[in-house]
Amino acid sequence: MDRLSRRGFLAVTGAAAAAPLLPHRLFAATPSNVPVHGLSAFGELKYAPDFTHFDYVNAEAPKGGQMNFQPPNWTFNQTPFTFNTLNSLTLKGESPPRTELCFDTLMERALDEPDAVYGLLAETVTVSDDRNIFTFKLRPQARWQDGTPLTADDAAFSYNLFKDKGHPDLALPLRDLTEATAVDPATLKLVFNGNQSAQNILSIVVMPIVSKAFYTVNDFEASSLTPPLGSGPYRLGKVMAGRSIVLERVEDYWGRDLPVRKGLCNFDRIRIDFYSERQAAFEAFKKGDTTCREEFTSRVWATGYDFPAIKDGRVIKREFPGEAWPQMQAVALNQRRVQFRDVRVRRAISLCFDFEWSKRALFFGSYDRSQSTFERSDFKAQGMPSPAELALLEPLRADLPPEVFGEAIMQPVSDGSGRDRKLLSQAAKLLAEAGWKRQGNFVVNDKGGRLAAEFLANDDGIVRLYSPWVENLKAIGVDASIRLVDATQYESRQSEFDFDVNMLAVNIGATPTFDSLQSLYHSRAAKRPGTRNYPGTESPAVDALIDKAGQAKSREELVTALNALDRVLRARLDWIPTYYLANHRAAYWDMFGFKEPKPDYGFPVETLWWFDEAKAKAIGKA
């Protein structure tokens, strides 16, 4: 899974279709037993061994200045609302976004290719004939920020540590790693058992490398505000617990002139302030305390950007194209709760969401209805199953809903009234068929227990979204409610699956890997706290299709496997697809430079953009 996973309201990241089919063998361009500078799952690498910088950066971008930034996405145990630890790599605690900028990785993703990585700490990688052994030659100049060498021993220590004690997003991809050893100070060997997915290594090489020396004397699992020793382009500067952090650029950063770093990480300082309430964060931007933000509330985007700095041109409001990867934003019904295990109940709840009314009344005409967890990509199933899809689905027929073998399921279109009687009647009928009988204002089971559905929220904006949905559910007898909690409770309840209904928006990457898919849908993740399998999906058929996707030897095979998986997920309705936005809605004080067009597979403004001193002086921000 790509490591920028937004967890919250209106958090869609992504747009457009996936890359065209490239029917090549996995790592077809990678010869066996020959050191190479990069890896790509399907097809040739764009950049040759002697490339000097990525095409989407300004290699001559000036260094300096400060960006005060509201992160639009985060990963692992991170949250933008508060923090009580500086270690984002474990499940325990809540940490600040972007602490990953303090660490280097073996390889770095290219943002203009769907699945390519190039050497950062690793100068080269050598792949064995059976694709089970990867040998990395580390750069001799690699250094920790205290000046000591970063060695293969640190890298081997990191992978063994993450497999044993890391956040589930780190530990699960390492499940089939059998050996991580330092052959010598400059040589790391990773050995797998042969059961790993074909794309597994692409997830592993972008994991942060931590210091063995630091975590030999510091408890890795402790919630601590002691900054860990890093090796990356930034270090933690001023930290105000729960309120703000400053990331300071490392002037003598060892890797600043590498091809994968040239033109990136240009700000001297990146400051992140933490707000428990969305309106307070917006007010900080209006005053100039925050200088760059992405807007996820349609009402605010449509009506709130009318303050003086907008009118006189000091603040720019514009849209940037979304990423060319699948979009997933959906509501999970937690089947660890017995009342949601019947698909008829899940379908009844979905019928009560009036997207057409919400689009008009809440979204100011923006957003489109999602039908799939692979929306806006060629992984989204269309029409009837193809012969190739049927070849995967037929052996699983006994474990699949019959609807899987018909037209791909589409969410209903309401009349937009907010109380579509036809759809509510269908929902009530489904509940009756599932054994829920009307008794007064509620439906009850044969023991007299009410059908309850509590929607978990951490923001007033999502309460506004849920409120009409809840009212429709009440109309058909569901004991529906909304529970608004603070950021700490929200993160804890998500991690422990302590909710009935919860929303997730996540980036699973332009080339979804087994690792990203298993955290969301695989039985293996259903009972593991901290994964994104919020519904508690446990299905042998779903597991088998995820395994097929992981074994894909070409993009064509991957598309077929995910088309089949999409049909199954849509029929099961563990996740209720909600809506998506094609573009990034961004606003920023006019003090930055950036290269256009933005890359297709990412929008990390904090590392792509730079401080423009002349612009800043013109608006009084220098």
Coordinates of C-alpha atoms in Angstrom, one line a residue:
M1 CA 0.0 0.0 0.0
D2 CA 1.3 3.4 -0.8
R3 CA 2.3 5.0 2.5
L4 CA 0.0 8.1 2.3
S5 CA -3.3 6.7 3.4
R6 CA -5.9 9.3 4.4
R7 CA -8.3 8.2 7.2
G8 CA -11.2 10.6 7.5
F9 CA -13.9 12.7 5.9
L10 CA -13.8 13.6 2.2
A11 CA -10.4 12.1 1.9
V12 CA -10.4 10.9 -1.6
T13 CA -7.0 11.0 -3.3
G14 CA -6.7 9.9 -6.9
A15 CA -8.3 10.2 -10.3
A16 CA -8.2 9.1 -13.9
A17 CA -7.6 5.6 -15.3
A18 CA -4.7 3.3 -14.5
A19 CA -1.8 2.9 -16.8
P20 CA -2.3 1.0 -20.1
L21 CA -1.8 -2.7 -20.1
L22 CA 1.8 -3.8 -20.4
P23 CA 1.7 -7.6 -20.8
H24 CA 5.2 -8.4 -19.6
R25 CA 6.6 -10.9 -17.1
L26 CA 7.1 -9.5 -13.6
F27 CA 10.5 -7.7 -13.6
A28 CA 10.8 -8.6 -17.3
A29 CA 13.4 -5.8 -17.7
T30 CA 15.4 -7.0 -14.7
P31 CA 18.0 -9.6 -15.6
S32 CA 18.9 -12.2 -13.0
N33 CA 22.1 -12.0 -11.0
V34 CA 23.0 -8.6 -12.5
P35 CA 23.1 -5.4 -10.3
V36 CA 20.4 -2.9 -11.5
H37 CA 19.6 0.6 -10.4
G38 CA 15.8 0.2 -10.2
L39 CA 12.9 -2.1 -10.3
S40 CA 9.5 -2.0 -12.0
A41 CA 6.8 -4.7 -11.7
F42 CA 5.7 -4.5 -15.3
G43 CA 7.6 -3.1 -18.2
E44 CA 10.7 -1.1 -18.7
L45 CA 12.0 1.5 -16.4
K46 CA 11.7 5.1 -17.6
Y47 CA 15.0 6.3 -16.2
A48 CA 18.3 4.9 -17.3
P49 CA 21.2 4.2 -14.8
D50 CA 22.8 7.5 -15.5
F51 CA 19.7 9.7 -15.0
T52 CA 20.4 12.9 -13.1
H53 CA 16.9 13.8 -11.7
F54 CA 13.3 13.0 -12.1
D55 CA 11.5 14.9 -14.9
Y56 CA 8.8 16.3 -12.7
V57 CA 11.2 18.2 -10.4
N58 CA 13.1 21.5 -10.9
A59 CA 16.6 20.3 -10.4
E60 CA 17.7 23.9 -9.8
A61 CA 15.0 24.7 -7.2
P62 CA 16.4 27.1 -4.6
K63 CA 16.7 25.9 -1.0
G64 CA 15.3 28.1 1.8
G65 CA 12.1 29.5 3.4
Q66 CA 9.3 27.8 5.2
M67 CA 6.0 26.1 4.4
N68 CA 3.4 26.0 7.1
F69 CA 1.4 23.0 6.0
Q70 CA -1.8 21.1 6.7
P71 CA -1.1 17.5 5.6
P72 CA -4.0 16.1 3.5
N73 CA -2.9 12.5 4.1
W74 CA -1.0 10.3 6.5
T75 CA 0.0 6.8 7.2
F76 CA 0.8 4.2 9.9
N77 CA -0.3 5.5 13.4
Q78 CA -0.2 9.2 12.2
T79 CA -3.0 11.7 12.7
P80 CA -3.2 15.5 11.9
F81 CA -5.3 16.3 15.0
T82 CA -2.9 15.7 17.9
F83 CA 0.1 13.5 18.8
N84 CA 1.6 11.9 21.8
T85 CA 4.6 10.0 20.3
L86 CA 7.2 10.7 17.6
N87 CA 7.4 7.1 16.5
S88 CA 5.0 6.5 13.6
L89 CA 6.3 3.0 12.9
T90 CA 4.4 1.1 15.7
L91 CA 0.7 0.7 16.4
K92 CA 1.0 2.3 19.8
G93 CA 0.1 6.0 20.1
E94 CA -0.7 8.8 17.7
S95 CA 2.2 10.4 15.8
P96 CA 2.7 13.5 13.6
P97 CA 2.4 13.1 9.8
R98 CA 5.6 13.5 7.8
T99 CA 8.0 12.2 10.3
E100 CA 8.9 9.7 7.6
L101 CA 10.9 12.6 6.0
C102 CA 13.5 12.0 8.7
F103 CA 14.3 8.5 7.3
D104 CA 15.8 7.2 4.1
T105 CA 14.7 4.0 2.4
L106 CA 16.5 1.5 0.3
M107 CA 14.7 2.8 -2.8
E108 CA 12.5 5.7 -3.8
R109 CA 9.3 5.7 -5.8
A110 CA 9.1 7.6 -9.1
L111 CA 6.0 9.7 -9.2
D112 CA 5.7 9.6 -13.0
E113 CA 5.6 5.8 -13.2
P114 CA 2.9 3.5 -11.8
D115 CA 5.2 1.0 -10.0
A116 CA 8.9 2.0 -10.4
V117 CA 11.5 2.4 -7.7
Y118 CA 15.1 3.6 -7.9
G119 CA 18.0 3.3 -5.6
L120 CA 18.4 5.7 -2.6
L121 CA 20.3 4.0 0.2
A122 CA 20.8 1.1 -2.2
E123 CA 23.1 1.9 -5.1
T124 CA 22.1 -1.4 -6.8
V125 CA 19.9 -4.4 -6.3
T126 CA 20.6 -7.9 -7.6
V127 CA 17.7 -10.4 -8.1
S128 CA 18.1 -14.1 -8.0
D129 CA 16.8 -16.5 -10.7
D130 CA 13.9 -17.6 -8.6
R131 CA 13.1 -14.0 -7.5
N132 CA 13.3 -15.0 -3.8
I133 CA 16.7 -13.4 -3.0
F134 CA 17.3 -9.6 -3.3
T135 CA 20.9 -8.4 -2.6
F136 CA 21.4 -4.7 -2.1
K137 CA 24.7 -2.8 -2.4
L138 CA 24.4 0.2 -0.1
R139 CA 26.0 3.6 -0.9
P140 CA 29.2 4.0 1.1
Q141 CA 28.4 7.7 1.7
A142 CA 25.1 6.9 3.5
R143 CA 25.1 8.6 7.0
W144 CA 22.9 9.0 10.0
Q145 CA 22.4 12.6 11.1
D146 CA 24.9 12.2 13.9
G147 CA 27.6 11.5 11.2
T148 CA 27.9 7.8 11.8
P149 CA 27.7 5.4 8.8
L150 CA 24.4 3.8 7.9
T151 CA 25.2 0.2 7.2
A152 CA 23.5 -3.0 6.0
D153 CA 23.4 -4.0 9.7
D154 CA 20.9 -1.1 10.3
A155 CA 18.8 -2.2 7.3
A156 CA 18.7 -5.9 8.4
F157 CA 17.9 -4.8 12.0
S158 CA 15.0 -2.6 10.7
Y159 CA 13.3 -5.3 8.7
N160 CA 13.6 -7.9 11.5
L161 CA 12.3 -5.3 14.0
F162 CA 9.3 -4.3 11.8
K163 CA 8.4 -8.0 11.2
D164 CA 8.3 -8.6 14.9
K165 CA 7.1 -5.3 16.4
G166 CA 6.2 -2.9 13.6
H167 CA 2.9 -1.3 12.6
P168 CA 0.7 -3.9 10.7
D169 CA 1.3 -1.9 7.5
L170 CA 5.0 -2.8 8.0
A171 CA 4.7 -6.2 9.5
L172 CA 2.2 -7.8 7.1
P173 CA 4.3 -7.2 3.9
L174 CA 7.2 -8.9 5.7
R175 CA 5.3 -12.1 6.5
D176 CA 7.2 -14.1 3.9
L177 CA 10.6 -12.7 4.6
T178 CA 12.7 -15.5 6.1
E179 CA 16.1 -13.7 6.3
A180 CA 17.3 -10.2 6.5
T181 CA 21.1 -10.2 7.0
A182 CA 24.1 -8.0 6.5
V183 CA 26.6 -9.9 4.4
D184 CA 29.1 -7.1 5.1
P185 CA 28.6 -3.4 6.0
A186 CA 27.7 -2.5 2.5
T187 CA 25.7 -5.6 1.5
L188 CA 22.1 -6.5 2.6
K189 CA 20.5 -9.8 1.7
L190 CA 16.7 -10.3 1.9
V191 CA 15.5 -13.9 1.4
F192 CA 11.8 -14.9 0.9
N193 CA 10.1 -18.2 1.3
G194 CA 8.6 -18.2 -2.2
N195 CA 5.1 -17.6 -1.0
Q196 CA 5.4 -13.8 -1.3
S197 CA 3.4 -11.9 -3.9
A198 CA 5.1 -10.9 -7.1
Q199 CA 5.0 -7.2 -6.2
N200 CA 5.9 -7.7 -2.5
I201 CA 9.5 -6.3 -2.8
L202 CA 8.1 -3.0 -4.1
S203 CA 6.4 -2.4 -0.8
I204 CA 9.4 -3.5 1.3
V205 CA 12.1 -1.3 -0.4
V206 CA 10.2 1.9 0.5
M207 CA 10.0 1.1 4.2
P208 CA 12.0 3.5 6.5
I209 CA 15.4 2.3 7.7
V210 CA 16.0 3.0 11.4
S211 CA 19.1 3.1 13.5
K212 CA 20.1 -0.1 15.2
A213 CA 22.2 1.9 17.7
F214 CA 19.3 4.1 18.6
Y215 CA 16.8 1.3 19.1
T216 CA 19.2 -0.8 21.0
V217 CA 19.1 1.7 23.9
N218 CA 15.6 3.1 23.3
D219 CA 12.4 1.0 23.4
F220 CA 10.9 0.8 19.9
E221 CA 7.4 0.2 21.2
A222 CA 7.3 3.0 23.7
S223 CA 5.3 6.1 23.1
S224 CA 8.1 8.7 23.3
L225 CA 8.6 12.3 22.4
T226 CA 12.4 11.7 22.1
P227 CA 13.2 12.3 18.4
P228 CA 14.6 9.1 16.8
L229 CA 17.9 9.3 15.0
G230 CA 17.3 9.8 11.3
S231 CA 19.2 9.7 8.1
G232 CA 16.8 11.6 5.8
P233 CA 16.6 15.1 4.4
Y234 CA 14.8 16.5 7.5
R235 CA 15.2 16.3 11.2
L236 CA 12.8 17.1 14.0
G237 CA 13.3 20.6 15.3
K238 CA 10.9 22.3 17.7
V239 CA 8.2 20.0 19.1
M240 CA 5.2 21.3 21.1
A241 CA 3.5 18.1 22.2
G242 CA 0.1 17.8 20.6
R243 CA 0.3 21.2 19.1
S244 CA 3.0 21.6 16.4
I245 CA 6.2 20.2 15.0
V246 CA 8.9 21.8 12.8
L247 CA 10.9 19.7 10.4
E248 CA 14.3 21.2 9.7
R249 CA 16.2 20.6 6.5
V250 CA 19.5 18.9 7.0
E251 CA 22.0 21.2 5.3
D252 CA 24.7 18.5 5.0
Y253 CA 22.3 15.7 4.1
W254 CA 24.4 13.0 2.6
G255 CA 21.9 12.2 -0.3
R256 CA 20.9 15.7 -1.4
D257 CA 22.5 15.4 -4.9
L258 CA 21.4 11.9 -5.7
P259 CA 19.2 11.5 -8.8
V260 CA 16.3 10.5 -6.6
R261 CA 16.7 13.5 -4.3
K262 CA 17.8 16.3 -6.7
G263 CA 15.3 19.2 -6.8
L264 CA 13.3 17.8 -3.9
C265 CA 13.0 18.7 -0.1
N266 CA 13.6 22.4 -0.8
F267 CA 12.1 24.1 2.3
D268 CA 14.4 25.0 5.2
R269 CA 11.5 24.3 7.5
I270 CA 8.2 22.6 7.3
R271 CA 5.9 23.5 10.2
I272 CA 2.8 21.4 10.9
D273 CA 0.2 22.7 13.4
F274 CA -2.4 20.4 14.8
Y275 CA -6.1 21.3 15.1
S276 CA -8.8 19.2 16.6
E277 CA -11.5 21.1 14.7
R278 CA -11.7 21.7 11.0
Q279 CA -12.9 25.3 11.2
A280 CA -10.0 26.3 13.5
A281 CA -7.6 24.9 10.9
F282 CA -9.3 26.9 8.1
E283 CA -9.2 30.1 10.2
A284 CA -5.4 29.6 10.7
F285 CA -5.0 29.4 6.9
K286 CA -7.1 32.6 6.4
K287 CA -4.8 34.5 8.8
G288 CA -1.7 33.2 7.1
D289 CA -0.5 31.1 10.1
T290 CA -0.9 28.1 7.6
T291 CA 0.4 28.8 4.1
C292 CA -0.8 25.7 2.2
R293 CA -3.8 23.5 2.5
E294 CA -6.0 21.1 0.5
E295 CA -9.7 21.6 0.9
F296 CA -11.9 18.6 1.5
T297 CA -15.2 20.3 2.5
S298 CA -17.3 21.3 -0.5
R299 CA -19.3 23.9 1.4
V300 CA -16.1 25.7 2.5
W301 CA -14.6 25.4 -1.1
A302 CA -17.8 26.9 -2.6
T303 CA -18.5 29.7 0.0
G304 CA -15.6 30.1 2.4
Y305 CA -12.8 31.4 0.1
D306 CA -14.0 35.0 0.0
F307 CA -11.7 36.5 2.6
P308 CA -9.5 39.6 1.9
A309 CA -6.3 37.7 0.9
I310 CA -8.2 35.8 -1.8
K311 CA -9.7 39.0 -3.2
D312 CA -6.4 40.9 -3.4
G313 CA -4.5 37.9 -4.9
R314 CA -2.3 37.1 -2.0
V315 CA -3.9 33.6 -1.7
I316 CA -4.4 31.4 -4.8
K317 CA -7.3 29.0 -5.0
R318 CA -7.1 26.4 -7.8
E319 CA -7.5 22.8 -8.7
F320 CA -4.8 20.4 -9.7
P321 CA -5.4 17.1 -11.5
G322 CA -5.8 14.0 -9.4
E323 CA -3.6 11.0 -9.5
A324 CA -3.8 8.2 -12.0
W325 CA -4.6 5.5 -9.5
P326 CA -7.8 3.9 -8.2
Q327 CA -9.9 5.8 -5.8
M328 CA -11.5 4.2 -2.7
Q329 CA -13.8 6.0 -0.4
A330 CA -16.4 3.9 1.3
V331 CA -18.2 3.2 4.6
A332 CA -17.5 -0.1 6.4
L333 CA -20.1 -2.1 8.2
N334 CA -18.3 -3.9 11.0
Q335 CA -19.3 -7.6 10.7
R336 CA -17.6 -8.3 14.0
R337 CA -21.1 -7.0 15.1
V338 CA -23.5 -9.8 14.5
Q339 CA -26.3 -7.5 13.1
F340 CA -24.2 -6.7 10.0
R341 CA -23.4 -10.2 8.9
D342 CA -26.4 -10.6 6.7
V343 CA -25.8 -9.0 3.3
R344 CA -29.5 -8.0 3.2
V345 CA -29.0 -5.8 6.2
R346 CA -25.9 -4.2 4.6
R347 CA -27.8 -3.6 1.4
A348 CA -30.7 -2.0 3.3
I349 CA -28.3 0.4 5.0
S350 CA -26.8 1.3 1.7
L351 CA -30.2 2.1 0.2
C352 CA -30.7 4.7 2.9
F353 CA -27.7 6.8 1.7
D354 CA -29.2 9.4 -0.7
F355 CA -26.2 10.5 -2.7
E356 CA -28.1 12.6 -5.1
W357 CA -29.6 14.7 -2.3
S358 CA -26.2 15.0 -0.6
K359 CA -24.5 16.1 -3.9
R360 CA -27.0 18.9 -4.2
A361 CA -27.5 19.9 -0.6
L362 CA -24.1 19.2 0.9
F363 CA -21.5 19.0 -1.8
F364 CA -22.5 22.0 -3.9
G365 CA -22.7 19.8 -7.0
S366 CA -19.2 18.4 -6.7
Y367 CA -18.3 14.7 -6.3
D368 CA -19.5 11.8 -8.2
R369 CA -21.0 8.5 -6.9
S370 CA -18.5 5.7 -6.4
Q371 CA -19.5 2.3 -7.5
S372 CA -16.3 0.4 -6.8
T373 CA -13.4 0.3 -4.4
F374 CA -11.3 0.7 -7.6
E375 CA -13.1 3.7 -8.9
R376 CA -11.8 5.5 -12.0
S377 CA -9.4 2.8 -13.0
D378 CA -9.4 -0.2 -15.3
F379 CA -9.5 -2.4 -12.2
K380 CA -13.2 -1.5 -11.8
A381 CA -15.5 -4.2 -13.1
Q382 CA -17.8 -3.4 -16.0
G383 CA -20.8 -5.3 -17.4
M384 CA -20.7 -9.1 -17.5
P385 CA -17.6 -11.0 -16.4
S386 CA -15.1 -11.7 -19.1
P387 CA -14.0 -15.3 -19.9
A388 CA -10.8 -14.6 -18.1
E389 CA -12.7 -13.4 -15.0
L390 CA -15.0 -16.4 -15.1
A391 CA -11.9 -18.7 -15.1
L392 CA -11.0 -17.2 -11.7
L393 CA -14.6 -17.0 -10.4
E394 CA -16.0 -20.4 -11.3
P395 CA -13.8 -22.5 -9.0
L396 CA -15.0 -20.2 -6.2
R397 CA -18.7 -20.2 -7.1
A398 CA -19.8 -22.1 -3.9
D399 CA -18.4 -19.3 -1.7
L400 CA -19.7 -16.4 -3.8
P401 CA -23.0 -14.5 -4.0
P402 CA -24.9 -15.4 -7.3
E403 CA -24.9 -11.7 -8.2
V404 CA -21.1 -11.9 -8.9
F405 CA -21.9 -13.8 -12.1
G406 CA -24.2 -11.1 -13.5
E407 CA -23.8 -7.5 -14.4
A408 CA -21.4 -5.6 -12.1
I409 CA -23.5 -4.3 -9.2
M410 CA -24.3 -0.6 -9.3
Q411 CA -25.5 1.5 -6.4
P412 CA -29.1 2.8 -6.9
V413 CA -29.9 6.3 -8.1
S414 CA -32.4 8.1 -5.8
D415 CA -34.9 10.7 -6.7
G416 CA -32.8 13.3 -4.8
S417 CA -35.6 14.2 -2.4
G418 CA -33.6 13.0 0.7
R419 CA -36.3 10.5 1.5
D420 CA -36.8 8.3 -1.6
R421 CA -39.9 6.2 -0.6
K422 CA -39.2 3.6 -3.2
L423 CA -35.7 2.9 -2.0
L424 CA -36.7 3.1 1.7
S425 CA -39.5 0.6 0.9
Q426 CA -36.9 -1.8 -0.6
A427 CA -34.7 -1.4 2.4
A428 CA -37.5 -2.2 4.8
K429 CA -38.4 -5.3 2.8
L430 CA -34.8 -6.5 2.9
L431 CA -34.7 -6.1 6.7
A432 CA -37.9 -8.1 7.0
E433 CA -36.5 -10.8 4.8
A434 CA -33.4 -10.9 7.1
G435 CA -35.7 -11.6 10.1
W436 CA -36.0 -8.0 11.5
K437 CA -39.7 -7.3 12.4
R438 CA -41.2 -3.9 13.1
Q439 CA -42.1 -3.3 16.7
G440 CA -43.2 0.2 17.4
N441 CA -40.5 2.6 16.1
F442 CA -37.9 0.0 15.7
V443 CA -37.1 -3.3 14.0
V444 CA -36.2 -6.2 16.3
N445 CA -34.8 -9.7 16.0
D446 CA -36.5 -12.8 17.4
K447 CA -35.1 -12.1 20.8
G448 CA -36.5 -8.5 20.8
G449 CA -33.1 -6.9 20.3
R450 CA -33.1 -3.7 18.2
L451 CA -31.0 -3.4 15.0
A452 CA -28.5 -0.7 16.1
A453 CA -26.1 1.2 13.8
E454 CA -23.8 3.8 15.4
F455 CA -21.8 5.9 12.9
L456 CA -18.4 6.9 14.2
A457 CA -17.3 10.5 13.4
N458 CA -14.5 12.8 14.5
D459 CA -15.6 16.0 12.7
D460 CA -18.7 18.1 12.4
G461 CA -18.5 17.8 8.6
I462 CA -18.9 14.1 8.6
V463 CA -21.8 14.5 11.1
R464 CA -23.5 16.6 8.5
L465 CA -23.0 13.9 6.0
Y466 CA -24.2 11.1 8.3
S467 CA -27.3 13.0 9.7
P468 CA -29.7 12.5 6.7
W469 CA -28.5 8.9 6.3
V470 CA -29.3 8.2 10.0
E471 CA -32.7 9.8 9.6
N472 CA -33.5 7.5 6.7
L473 CA -32.4 4.6 8.7
K474 CA -34.6 5.6 11.6
A475 CA -37.5 5.8 9.2
I476 CA -37.2 2.1 8.4
G477 CA -36.8 1.2 12.1
V478 CA -33.1 1.1 12.6
D479 CA -31.8 2.4 15.9
A480 CA -29.3 4.6 14.2
S481 CA -27.1 7.2 15.8
I482 CA -23.9 9.2 15.4
R483 CA -21.0 9.1 17.9
L484 CA -18.8 12.2 17.6
V485 CA -15.5 11.6 19.4
D486 CA -12.1 13.4 19.7
A487 CA -9.1 12.5 17.6
T488 CA -7.5 10.2 20.1
Q489 CA -10.6 8.2 20.7
Y490 CA -11.3 8.0 17.0
E491 CA -7.8 6.6 16.2
S492 CA -8.0 4.2 19.0
R493 CA -11.5 2.9 18.1
Q494 CA -10.5 2.5 14.5
S495 CA -7.4 0.6 15.4
E496 CA -9.3 -1.7 17.7
F497 CA -12.4 -2.1 15.4
D498 CA -14.6 -0.6 18.1
F499 CA -17.3 0.8 15.9
D500 CA -20.5 -0.2 14.0
V501 CA -20.0 2.0 10.9
N502 CA -16.9 3.9 9.9
M503 CA -15.6 5.7 6.8
L504 CA -12.2 5.2 5.0
A505 CA -10.6 6.8 2.1
V506 CA -7.3 5.3 1.1
N507 CA -4.7 5.3 -1.7
I508 CA -3.9 1.7 -2.8
G509 CA -1.5 2.8 -5.5
A510 CA -1.5 2.7 -9.3
T511 CA -0.4 -0.9 -9.2
P512 CA -2.2 -2.4 -6.2
T513 CA 0.0 -4.9 -4.5
F514 CA -0.9 -7.9 -2.5
D515 CA 0.2 -6.0 0.6
S516 CA -2.2 -3.1 0.1
L517 CA -5.0 -5.5 -0.7
Q518 CA -4.5 -7.8 2.2
S519 CA -4.7 -5.0 4.8
L520 CA -8.1 -4.0 3.4
Y521 CA -9.8 -7.2 2.4
H522 CA -7.9 -10.4 3.5
S523 CA -9.0 -12.7 6.3
R524 CA -5.5 -12.4 7.7
A525 CA -6.1 -8.8 8.6
A526 CA -9.6 -9.2 10.0
K527 CA -8.5 -9.8 13.6
R528 CA -5.3 -7.9 13.5
P529 CA -5.6 -4.4 15.2
G530 CA -4.4 -1.5 13.2
T531 CA -5.2 -2.9 9.7
R532 CA -7.7 -1.3 7.4
N533 CA -10.0 -4.4 7.2
Y534 CA -12.7 -2.4 9.0
P535 CA -15.6 -4.6 8.0
G536 CA -13.8 -7.7 9.3
T537 CA -14.0 -9.4 5.9
E538 CA -13.2 -13.2 6.2
S539 CA -13.9 -14.9 2.9
P540 CA -11.9 -17.7 1.3
A541 CA -13.0 -16.5 -2.1
V542 CA -11.8 -13.0 -1.5
D543 CA -8.5 -14.3 -0.1
A544 CA -8.1 -16.5 -3.2
L545 CA -8.6 -13.5 -5.6
I546 CA -6.2 -11.4 -3.6
D547 CA -3.7 -14.3 -3.9
K548 CA -4.3 -14.3 -7.7
A549 CA -3.6 -10.6 -7.9
G550 CA -0.4 -11.1 -6.0
Q551 CA 0.7 -13.8 -8.4
A552 CA 0.0 -11.8 -11.5
K553 CA 2.9 -11.9 -13.9
S554 CA 1.6 -9.1 -16.2
R555 CA -0.6 -6.0 -15.8
E556 CA -3.2 -7.8 -17.9
E557 CA -3.4 -10.6 -15.3
L558 CA -3.5 -8.1 -12.5
V559 CA -6.5 -6.2 -14.1
T560 CA -8.4 -9.5 -14.6
A561 CA -7.8 -10.5 -11.0
L562 CA -8.9 -7.2 -9.6
N563 CA -11.9 -7.0 -11.9
A564 CA -13.0 -10.3 -10.4
L565 CA -12.3 -9.1 -6.9
D566 CA -14.2 -5.9 -7.5
R567 CA -17.3 -7.9 -8.5
V568 CA -17.1 -9.9 -5.3
L569 CA -16.6 -6.9 -3.1
R570 CA -19.5 -5.1 -4.7
A571 CA -21.8 -8.1 -4.3
R572 CA -20.8 -8.7 -0.7
L573 CA -21.2 -5.0 0.2
D574 CA -18.8 -5.1 3.1
W575 CA -17.9 -1.6 2.0
I576 CA -20.6 0.8 0.8
P577 CA -18.9 3.0 -1.9
T578 CA -19.7 6.7 -1.3
Y579 CA -18.2 9.3 -3.7
Y580 CA -15.0 10.7 -5.2
L581 CA -13.5 13.9 -6.5
A582 CA -11.4 14.0 -9.7
N583 CA -9.1 16.9 -8.7
H584 CA -7.1 18.3 -5.8
R585 CA -8.7 21.5 -4.4
A586 CA -5.7 23.4 -3.1
A587 CA -5.2 26.9 -1.7
Y588 CA -1.9 28.5 -0.9
W589 CA -0.4 31.9 -0.1
D590 CA 1.4 33.1 -3.3
M591 CA 4.9 32.5 -2.1
F592 CA 5.8 29.2 -3.7
G593 CA 7.2 27.9 -6.9
F594 CA 6.4 24.6 -8.5
K595 CA 6.8 22.8 -11.8
E596 CA 3.8 21.9 -14.0
P597 CA 2.2 19.6 -14.8
K598 CA 2.3 17.8 -11.5
P599 CA 3.3 14.1 -11.7
D600 CA 0.6 11.5 -12.3
Y601 CA 1.3 9.4 -9.2
G602 CA 1.6 11.8 -6.3
F603 CA 1.2 15.4 -5.1
P604 CA 3.6 15.9 -2.1
V605 CA 3.8 19.7 -2.3
E606 CA 6.0 19.8 0.8
T607 CA 8.8 18.0 -1.1
L608 CA 8.1 19.1 -4.7
W609 CA 7.5 22.9 -4.2
W610 CA 10.0 25.5 -3.2
F611 CA 10.0 28.9 -1.5
D612 CA 9.9 31.9 -3.9
E613 CA 11.5 34.8 -2.1
A614 CA 10.4 37.4 -4.6
K615 CA 6.8 36.3 -4.4
A616 CA 6.9 36.2 -0.6
K617 CA 8.2 39.7 -0.4
A618 CA 5.5 40.9 -2.7
I619 CA 2.8 39.7 -0.3
G620 CA 4.7 40.6 2.9
K621 CA 5.6 37.0 3.7
A622 CA 9.4 37.2 3.4

